[in-house]
Amino acid sequence: MRISGEAVLEAPVEQVWNAVLDPAVLVRTIPGCEQLKVTGENQYDMVVTAGVAAIRGTYTGTCELRDLQPHESLVLKAAGAGAPGTISADVKVSFAATDEGATLLTYEAVAVVGGMIGGVGQRMLTSVSKRLAGEFFSSINRVLSGAEPQEVAVSGAADQPATPGSPAADAPAGSTFSAPQRSGGGGGAGLPGGDFVQGALVGGALVLAGVLAGALAARRRG
Amino acid sequence: MTTKLFGQAVQRVEDDRLLRGQGQYTDDLMPGALHAAVLRSPHAHARILAIDVDAVLDVEGVVAVYTHEDLVGAMAEPLPLLIPHPTLTHGRTQYALARDEINYVGEAIAMVVAVDRYVAEDAVDRIRVDYDVLPPVVGIENARDGDLLVHDDVPGNRAARMEQQVGDAEAAIAAAPHRLSLDLQVERSACMPMEGRATLARWDTDSRRMQVWTSTQTSTGVRAAVASKLGLDLGQVDVITPDVGGGFGVKIVHPWPEELLVPMAARALGRPVKFIEDRREHFISSAHERGQLQHVDVGFDDDGRLLGLSVQFWHDNGAYTPYGLIVPIITSTQLLGPYKPDNYKVVFDSLYTNTVIVTPYRGAGRPQGVYAMERTMDAIAAYLGKDRTEVRAANFIQPDEFPYDHGLLFQDGRPLIYDSGDYPASLEKLKALVDWDDFERIRDEARAEGRKVGIGIACYVEGTGVGPYEGGHVHVETSGKVKVSTGLTSQGQGHQTAFAQIVADELGVPFEDVEVVTGDTRRSPYSVGTFASRAAVMSGSAIALAARKTREKVLRIAADALETTPEDLEIVNGVVQVKGAPGSRIELGTIAVLSNPLRYAFDEASKAATQFVVGDPSKPPVAEDDEPGLEGKDFYSPPRSTFANGMHAVVVETDPETAEITILRYAVVHDCGNLINPLIVEGQVHGGVAQGVGGALYERMAYNEHGQLENASFMDFLMPYVSEVPKRIEIDHLETPSPLNPLGLKGAGEAGVIPSAAVFASAIEDAEGFPITSMPISPSELFALRLHHEQKLQEGPHA
């Protein structure tokens, strides 16, 4: 699946850049993101719950931001799996200032969706993606405009409070960012022992793919 | 006289039970059994680095979990390559559970056995597998390019290259007055039986017997596979086929991993275990068929007579080749249809891709072969400006040329020799049935109204009733009831009806008194299976022979009892009587009593056979060359296949705006030799045509470049509803009996689906006026073709 698109965020490039690299922001804004654990510089383990109807599920996986050209571009590599299937994605993200002082984000993604969502959910991916993209952009915009309070729980070696808007590189490895209580969860409902979700999963990539597809759809509407 | 039932449209005895919901399918049996669920690969091509099942073990309700590490002995070896062939130089089969590499989305990796399917599936979700994902090979072009490999040790992804030749096709084409080349394509599809795969096994710990109920087309095949893989004696394994909700080829023996894993688990656990496939599993882990690319070179004369035909095709065999080269061999031979090109060369490559395996689906390679040949016939007719039926008629094998030897080897390793047929007569019947000669007027009138209609024709010859053999067993009980058994299985063909008709006629008993059992190795341990339109030919013949043996014994015993000779006796309505003196008679049940000398009497009837009542005290109660009981057993083994044939015509209308394709008429002329039951044959034709409509207009396997099957559900995989199947299928029969078997039968089960892609392509081409070279075809594709040709037309004058 190849997806490309763009979106305008109402903040200067520097601020958007910092927000995108900040796990405390990401965990709050990525739809369905329950947990981000810093495993290295710009490297995370993620737990995301996403999907629709019967193919909703919890995904665990990894996400890495690499090839960072500050305030210009980065590449996000994500991979993971959950009961509904697997996903892996390479996403090139470019940042550019608009004349109005906002930021134009451009995405190019190559995503491979496998397992049940690959076979049964393909035709639903676009609509789900649109919804997720809408959530992601409005959340980011709310954070950037200060309308969204940062209720992010942080635990880990340093046990330090999250500083909204600071780059993720500041968070020591082992820090875990948890989103406030949300509805959802679910992949393992009915089974004892909740740690099975560490199975494999990359809701992150799913969401990103969704964001990208949504952005594309938004552009087409425009 | 008893009315002869052979040839009568007898209502199916199966239907009452099945329509009332009283069928007994594998999942209906043993409700308390444990359930298995299988972890399947989400990737098309990957190496397995590690499998972690720890999280499964503490799930309440889980009884066992298996990966390849847990398999021992033959179970740990690759699954059998069932049909080896000298040209299959690089045959590969999968493991029951993947060992270190997976080659298609859906390949089995681990199996969990739990108290029910819910727990088993939840537990499967907890298994963690680390993969090294490899680039997949998807599509015939990519496989052929060979840049990426499915199996590292199979260069060019080529499992086999096979070539057959008769005469010198290339020289004949070069010397021919006219030449054409065609490039053709046929997509993948799959059978989609209502009931998926299903296997239930019970290991009897007391008698140390394995009993397996499985939804299969070959019970003896599964039995041999289970015995061999689990190290059991054949005599320890019973395989019983209950009602089967459709086979269509996909339930031929492979054997499926689950058909072996379930008995293995049942024995290990000492408890019954069942596996019931769900629909998504059927899409991604059962078998597909049909996908081929074809190139045809043909040389012909002014009448359209073939002088030389050279065909090359590339067959997508999926990730493994458990069923050998049967499908492409059938394509390469059955392509010839009712024609005689004299100089014929065919070369095919059977290629690996990272997709589900390809094994026979109703028609089994014939639809593709017929498509190649019939597209060629239409192309020749268009080139010469001749009527399409005329070109075909110019190439027919004539009725006085049978047996006709093509000089090739067929799928059973025997010579491709047609036994009988009358193709010119069939064509005349079809033309009359569909008003062929009047169609030009209809088409012109429609065009004048702004409508597009077209007529298509396709002819085929189908090798049916392949060997090696089938058996029949007929047993007359002391009640006079007749119990019949044959080893091949039933999936809705009406065997219980058709075989009972044969026995009722041969034995002279009422139809209602005959009961037929199929696919039970306890009753018929020697059998092959139901495929290749072989059941009526093979088991029908064997049962007729067995009934004749039984009849001989009936008459011999009756002649003794009535103090006459067998020649003077007849059997009418279950009673043996002296011809011309019906008062001198004896019931069949009484003969059954007399056939079995008894020491003990358990009821009134058996008193007649006890030691102080019957028998000459000076002779042994059972003569040296005789056996107790009134039964007959025989086998039928044909020298080679018998060749049925038929011709279909379809009239379609294509919407000038939306390119939607509507069927206006569908006509079939069918020759399967003598008909046992025309009702059943027509039912088979109807079902085949419906399935063919799906294959020609709707069904495809939407693999993306990553090897993910994107339409793996009935939400996205289109099948024809009753609204898409022609309301009326006009059928005419021609009966040219086969000289190869005692009843003059030919197979009928697959016929309806064989010419579908060809006949629809022919009709759509006729309606549209441009060549159709890729099937199936959707309205969108037809619309795109129209745009393409309009554009070409506009550019034409300047080009």
PDB file of N, CA and C in Angstrom, chain B residues 155-198:
ATOM      1  N   PRO B 155      15.906 -22.561  -9.153  1.00  0.00           N
ATOM      2  CA  PRO B 155      16.243 -21.441 -10.038  1.00  0.00           C
ATOM      3  C   PRO B 155      15.084 -21.116 -10.975  1.00  0.00           C
ATOM      4  N   GLY B 156      14.872 -19.821 -11.172  1.00  0.00           N
ATOM      5  CA  GLY B 156      13.816 -19.386 -12.089  1.00  0.00           C
ATOM      6  C   GLY B 156      12.423 -19.695 -11.589  1.00  0.00           C
ATOM      7  N   ASN B 157      12.314 -20.126 -10.337  1.00  0.00           N
ATOM      8  CA  ASN B 157      11.016 -20.491  -9.741  1.00  0.00           C
ATOM      9  C   ASN B 157      10.307 -21.592 -10.515  1.00  0.00           C
ATOM     10  N   ARG B 158      11.086 -22.322 -11.308  1.00  0.00           N
ATOM     11  CA  ARG B 158      10.464 -23.291 -12.195  1.00  0.00           C
ATOM     12  C   ARG B 158      10.422 -24.682 -11.563  1.00  0.00           C
ATOM     13  N   ALA B 159       9.229 -25.124 -11.218  1.00  0.00           N
ATOM     14  CA  ALA B 159       9.063 -26.468 -10.665  1.00  0.00           C
ATOM     15  C   ALA B 159       9.226 -27.509 -11.760  1.00  0.00           C
ATOM     16  N   ALA B 160       8.743 -27.178 -12.957  1.00  0.00           N
ATOM     17  CA  ALA B 160       8.787 -28.148 -14.050  1.00  0.00           C
ATOM     18  C   ALA B 160       8.694 -27.423 -15.373  1.00  0.00           C
ATOM     19  N   ARG B 161       9.323 -27.992 -16.365  1.00  0.00           N
ATOM     20  CA  ARG B 161       9.028 -27.613 -17.742  1.00  0.00           C
ATOM     21  C   ARG B 161       8.672 -28.902 -18.468  1.00  0.00           C
ATOM     22  N   MET B 162       7.538 -28.883 -19.128  1.00  0.00           N
ATOM     23  CA  MET B 162       7.104 -30.092 -19.822  1.00  0.00           C
ATOM     24  C   MET B 162       6.777 -29.740 -21.257  1.00  0.00           C
ATOM     25  N   GLU B 163       7.127 -30.643 -22.139  1.00  0.00           N
ATOM     26  CA  GLU B 163       6.903 -30.400 -23.557  1.00  0.00           C
ATOM     27  C   GLU B 163       6.312 -31.660 -24.173  1.00  0.00           C
ATOM     28  N   GLN B 164       5.292 -31.487 -24.978  1.00  0.00           N
ATOM     29  CA  GLN B 164       4.768 -32.618 -25.752  1.00  0.00           C
ATOM     30  C   GLN B 164       4.600 -32.136 -27.177  1.00  0.00           C
ATOM     31  N   GLN B 165       4.819 -33.036 -28.110  1.00  0.00           N
ATOM     32  CA  GLN B 165       4.781 -32.642 -29.513  1.00  0.00           C
ATOM     33  C   GLN B 165       4.295 -33.806 -30.351  1.00  0.00           C
ATOM     34  N   VAL B 166       3.469 -33.474 -31.327  1.00  0.00           N
ATOM     35  CA  VAL B 166       3.097 -34.474 -32.311  1.00  0.00           C
ATOM     36  C   VAL B 166       3.205 -33.790 -33.675  1.00  0.00           C
ATOM     37  N   GLY B 167       3.884 -34.432 -34.597  1.00  0.00           N
ATOM     38  CA  GLY B 167       4.168 -33.784 -35.892  1.00  0.00           C
ATOM     39  C   GLY B 167       5.212 -32.689 -35.709  1.00  0.00           C
ATOM     40  N   ASP B 168       5.252 -31.759 -36.634  1.00  0.00           N
ATOM     41  CA  ASP B 168       6.201 -30.644 -36.548  1.00  0.00           C
ATOM     42  C   ASP B 168       5.414 -29.337 -36.640  1.00  0.00           C
ATOM     43  N   ALA B 169       4.996 -28.848 -35.490  1.00  0.00           N
ATOM     44  CA  ALA B 169       4.109 -27.683 -35.451  1.00  0.00           C
ATOM     45  C   ALA B 169       4.789 -26.447 -36.029  1.00  0.00           C
ATOM     46  N   GLU B 170       6.045 -26.232 -35.646  1.00  0.00           N
ATOM     47  CA  GLU B 170       6.710 -25.000 -36.080  1.00  0.00           C
ATOM     48  C   GLU B 170       6.843 -24.947 -37.604  1.00  0.00           C
ATOM     49  N   ALA B 171       7.243 -26.078 -38.193  1.00  0.00           N
ATOM     50  CA  ALA B 171       7.378 -26.115 -39.653  1.00  0.00           C
ATOM     51  C   ALA B 171       6.015 -25.933 -40.323  1.00  0.00           C
ATOM     52  N   ALA B 172       5.004 -26.563 -39.755  1.00  0.00           N
ATOM     53  CA  ALA B 172       3.662 -26.472 -40.345  1.00  0.00           C
ATOM     54  C   ALA B 172       3.129 -25.043 -40.266  1.00  0.00           C
ATOM     55  N   ILE B 173       3.410 -24.369 -39.161  1.00  0.00           N
ATOM     56  CA  ILE B 173       2.954 -22.979 -39.025  1.00  0.00           C
ATOM     57  C   ILE B 173       3.697 -22.100 -40.034  1.00  0.00           C
ATOM     58  N   ALA B 174       5.003 -22.338 -40.131  1.00  0.00           N
ATOM     59  CA  ALA B 174       5.814 -21.519 -41.043  1.00  0.00           C
ATOM     60  C   ALA B 174       5.331 -21.670 -42.488  1.00  0.00           C
ATOM     61  N   ALA B 175       4.876 -22.878 -42.831  1.00  0.00           N
ATOM     62  CA  ALA B 175       4.460 -23.134 -44.214  1.00  0.00           C
ATOM     63  C   ALA B 175       2.997 -22.799 -44.468  1.00  0.00           C
ATOM     64  N   ALA B 176       2.264 -22.447 -43.416  1.00  0.00           N
ATOM     65  CA  ALA B 176       0.813 -22.240 -43.557  1.00  0.00           C
ATOM     66  C   ALA B 176       0.515 -20.940 -44.303  1.00  0.00           C
ATOM     67  N   PRO B 177      -0.600 -20.927 -45.060  1.00  0.00           N
ATOM     68  CA  PRO B 177      -0.963 -19.701 -45.771  1.00  0.00           C
ATOM     69  C   PRO B 177      -1.332 -18.553 -44.831  1.00  0.00           C
ATOM     70  N   HIS B 178      -1.852 -18.868 -43.646  1.00  0.00           N
ATOM     71  CA  HIS B 178      -2.205 -17.812 -42.695  1.00  0.00           C
ATOM     72  C   HIS B 178      -1.633 -18.147 -41.327  1.00  0.00           C
ATOM     73  N   ARG B 179      -1.249 -17.103 -40.607  1.00  0.00           N
ATOM     74  CA  ARG B 179      -0.694 -17.299 -39.259  1.00  0.00           C
ATOM     75  C   ARG B 179      -1.274 -16.259 -38.318  1.00  0.00           C
ATOM     76  N   LEU B 180      -1.476 -16.665 -37.065  1.00  0.00           N
ATOM     77  CA  LEU B 180      -1.895 -15.722 -36.028  1.00  0.00           C
ATOM     78  C   LEU B 180      -1.148 -16.044 -34.743  1.00  0.00           C
ATOM     79  N   SER B 181      -0.989 -15.013 -33.896  1.00  0.00           N
ATOM     80  CA  SER B 181      -0.441 -15.212 -32.554  1.00  0.00           C
ATOM     81  C   SER B 181      -1.380 -14.566 -31.550  1.00  0.00           C
ATOM     82  N   LEU B 182      -1.558 -15.204 -30.424  1.00  0.00           N
ATOM     83  CA  LEU B 182      -2.429 -14.666 -29.373  1.00  0.00           C
ATOM     84  C   LEU B 182      -1.712 -14.721 -28.034  1.00  0.00           C
ATOM     85  N   ASP B 183      -1.894 -13.674 -27.236  1.00  0.00           N
ATOM     86  CA  ASP B 183      -1.435 -13.695 -25.844  1.00  0.00           C
ATOM     87  C   ASP B 183      -2.658 -13.608 -24.947  1.00  0.00           C
ATOM     88  N   LEU B 184      -2.786 -14.579 -24.076  1.00  0.00           N
ATOM     89  CA  LEU B 184      -4.017 -14.727 -23.293  1.00  0.00           C
ATOM     90  C   LEU B 184      -3.707 -14.864 -21.811  1.00  0.00           C
ATOM     91  N   GLN B 185      -4.718 -14.547 -21.013  1.00  0.00           N
ATOM     92  CA  GLN B 185      -4.534 -14.593 -19.570  1.00  0.00           C
ATOM     93  C   GLN B 185      -5.794 -15.122 -18.898  1.00  0.00           C
ATOM     94  N   VAL B 186      -5.607 -15.956 -17.885  1.00  0.00           N
ATOM     95  CA  VAL B 186      -6.717 -16.411 -17.043  1.00  0.00           C
ATOM     96  C   VAL B 186      -6.319 -16.181 -15.597  1.00  0.00           C
ATOM     97  N   GLU B 187      -7.238 -15.606 -14.822  1.00  0.00           N
ATOM     98  CA  GLU B 187      -6.990 -15.261 -13.420  1.00  0.00           C
ATOM     99  C   GLU B 187      -7.172 -16.455 -12.501  1.00  0.00           C
ATOM    100  N   ARG B 188      -6.720 -16.261 -11.266  1.00  0.00           N
ATOM    101  CA  ARG B 188      -6.963 -17.250 -10.219  1.00  0.00           C
ATOM    102  C   ARG B 188      -8.386 -17.209  -9.695  1.00  0.00           C
ATOM    103  N   SER B 189      -8.857 -18.357  -9.255  1.00  0.00           N
ATOM    104  CA  SER B 189     -10.107 -18.378  -8.498  1.00  0.00           C
ATOM    105  C   SER B 189     -10.036 -19.540  -7.509  1.00  0.00           C
ATOM    106  N   ALA B 190     -11.143 -19.834  -6.873  1.00  0.00           N
ATOM    107  CA  ALA B 190     -11.158 -20.945  -5.927  1.00  0.00           C
ATOM    108  C   ALA B 190     -12.569 -21.505  -5.824  1.00  0.00           C
ATOM    109  N   CYS B 191     -12.645 -22.744  -5.279  1.00  0.00           N
ATOM    110  CA  CYS B 191     -13.903 -23.497  -5.319  1.00  0.00           C
ATOM    111  C   CYS B 191     -14.999 -22.930  -4.422  1.00  0.00           C
ATOM    112  N   MET B 192     -14.659 -22.545  -3.208  1.00  0.00           N
ATOM    113  CA  MET B 192     -15.611 -22.009  -2.244  1.00  0.00           C
ATOM    114  C   MET B 192     -16.808 -22.920  -1.927  1.00  0.00           C
ATOM    115  N   PRO B 193     -16.539 -24.146  -1.499  1.00  0.00           N
ATOM    116  CA  PRO B 193     -17.664 -24.974  -1.041  1.00  0.00           C
ATOM    117  C   PRO B 193     -18.316 -24.334   0.191  1.00  0.00           C
ATOM    118  N   MET B 194     -19.601 -24.600   0.382  1.00  0.00           N
ATOM    119  CA  MET B 194     -20.276 -24.026   1.554  1.00  0.00           C
ATOM    120  C   MET B 194     -19.618 -24.499   2.837  1.00  0.00           C
ATOM    121  N   GLU B 195     -19.303 -25.786   2.910  1.00  0.00           N
ATOM    122  CA  GLU B 195     -18.591 -26.296   4.076  1.00  0.00           C
ATOM    123  C   GLU B 195     -17.097 -26.244   3.785  1.00  0.00           C
ATOM    124  N   GLY B 196     -16.345 -25.656   4.677  1.00  0.00           N
ATOM    125  CA  GLY B 196     -14.893 -25.629   4.495  1.00  0.00           C
ATOM    126  C   GLY B 196     -14.291 -26.975   4.874  1.00  0.00           C
ATOM    127  N   ARG B 197     -12.998 -26.934   5.112  1.00  0.00           N
ATOM    128  CA  ARG B 197     -12.339 -28.168   5.531  1.00  0.00           C
ATOM    129  C   ARG B 197     -12.788 -28.527   6.946  1.00  0.00           C
ATOM    130  N   ALA B 198     -12.829 -29.797   7.251  1.00  0.00           N
ATOM    131  CA  ALA B 198     -13.258 -30.224   8.580  1.00  0.00           C
ATOM    132  C   ALA B 198     -12.724 -31.620   8.842  1.00  0.00           C
TER     133      ALA B 198
END
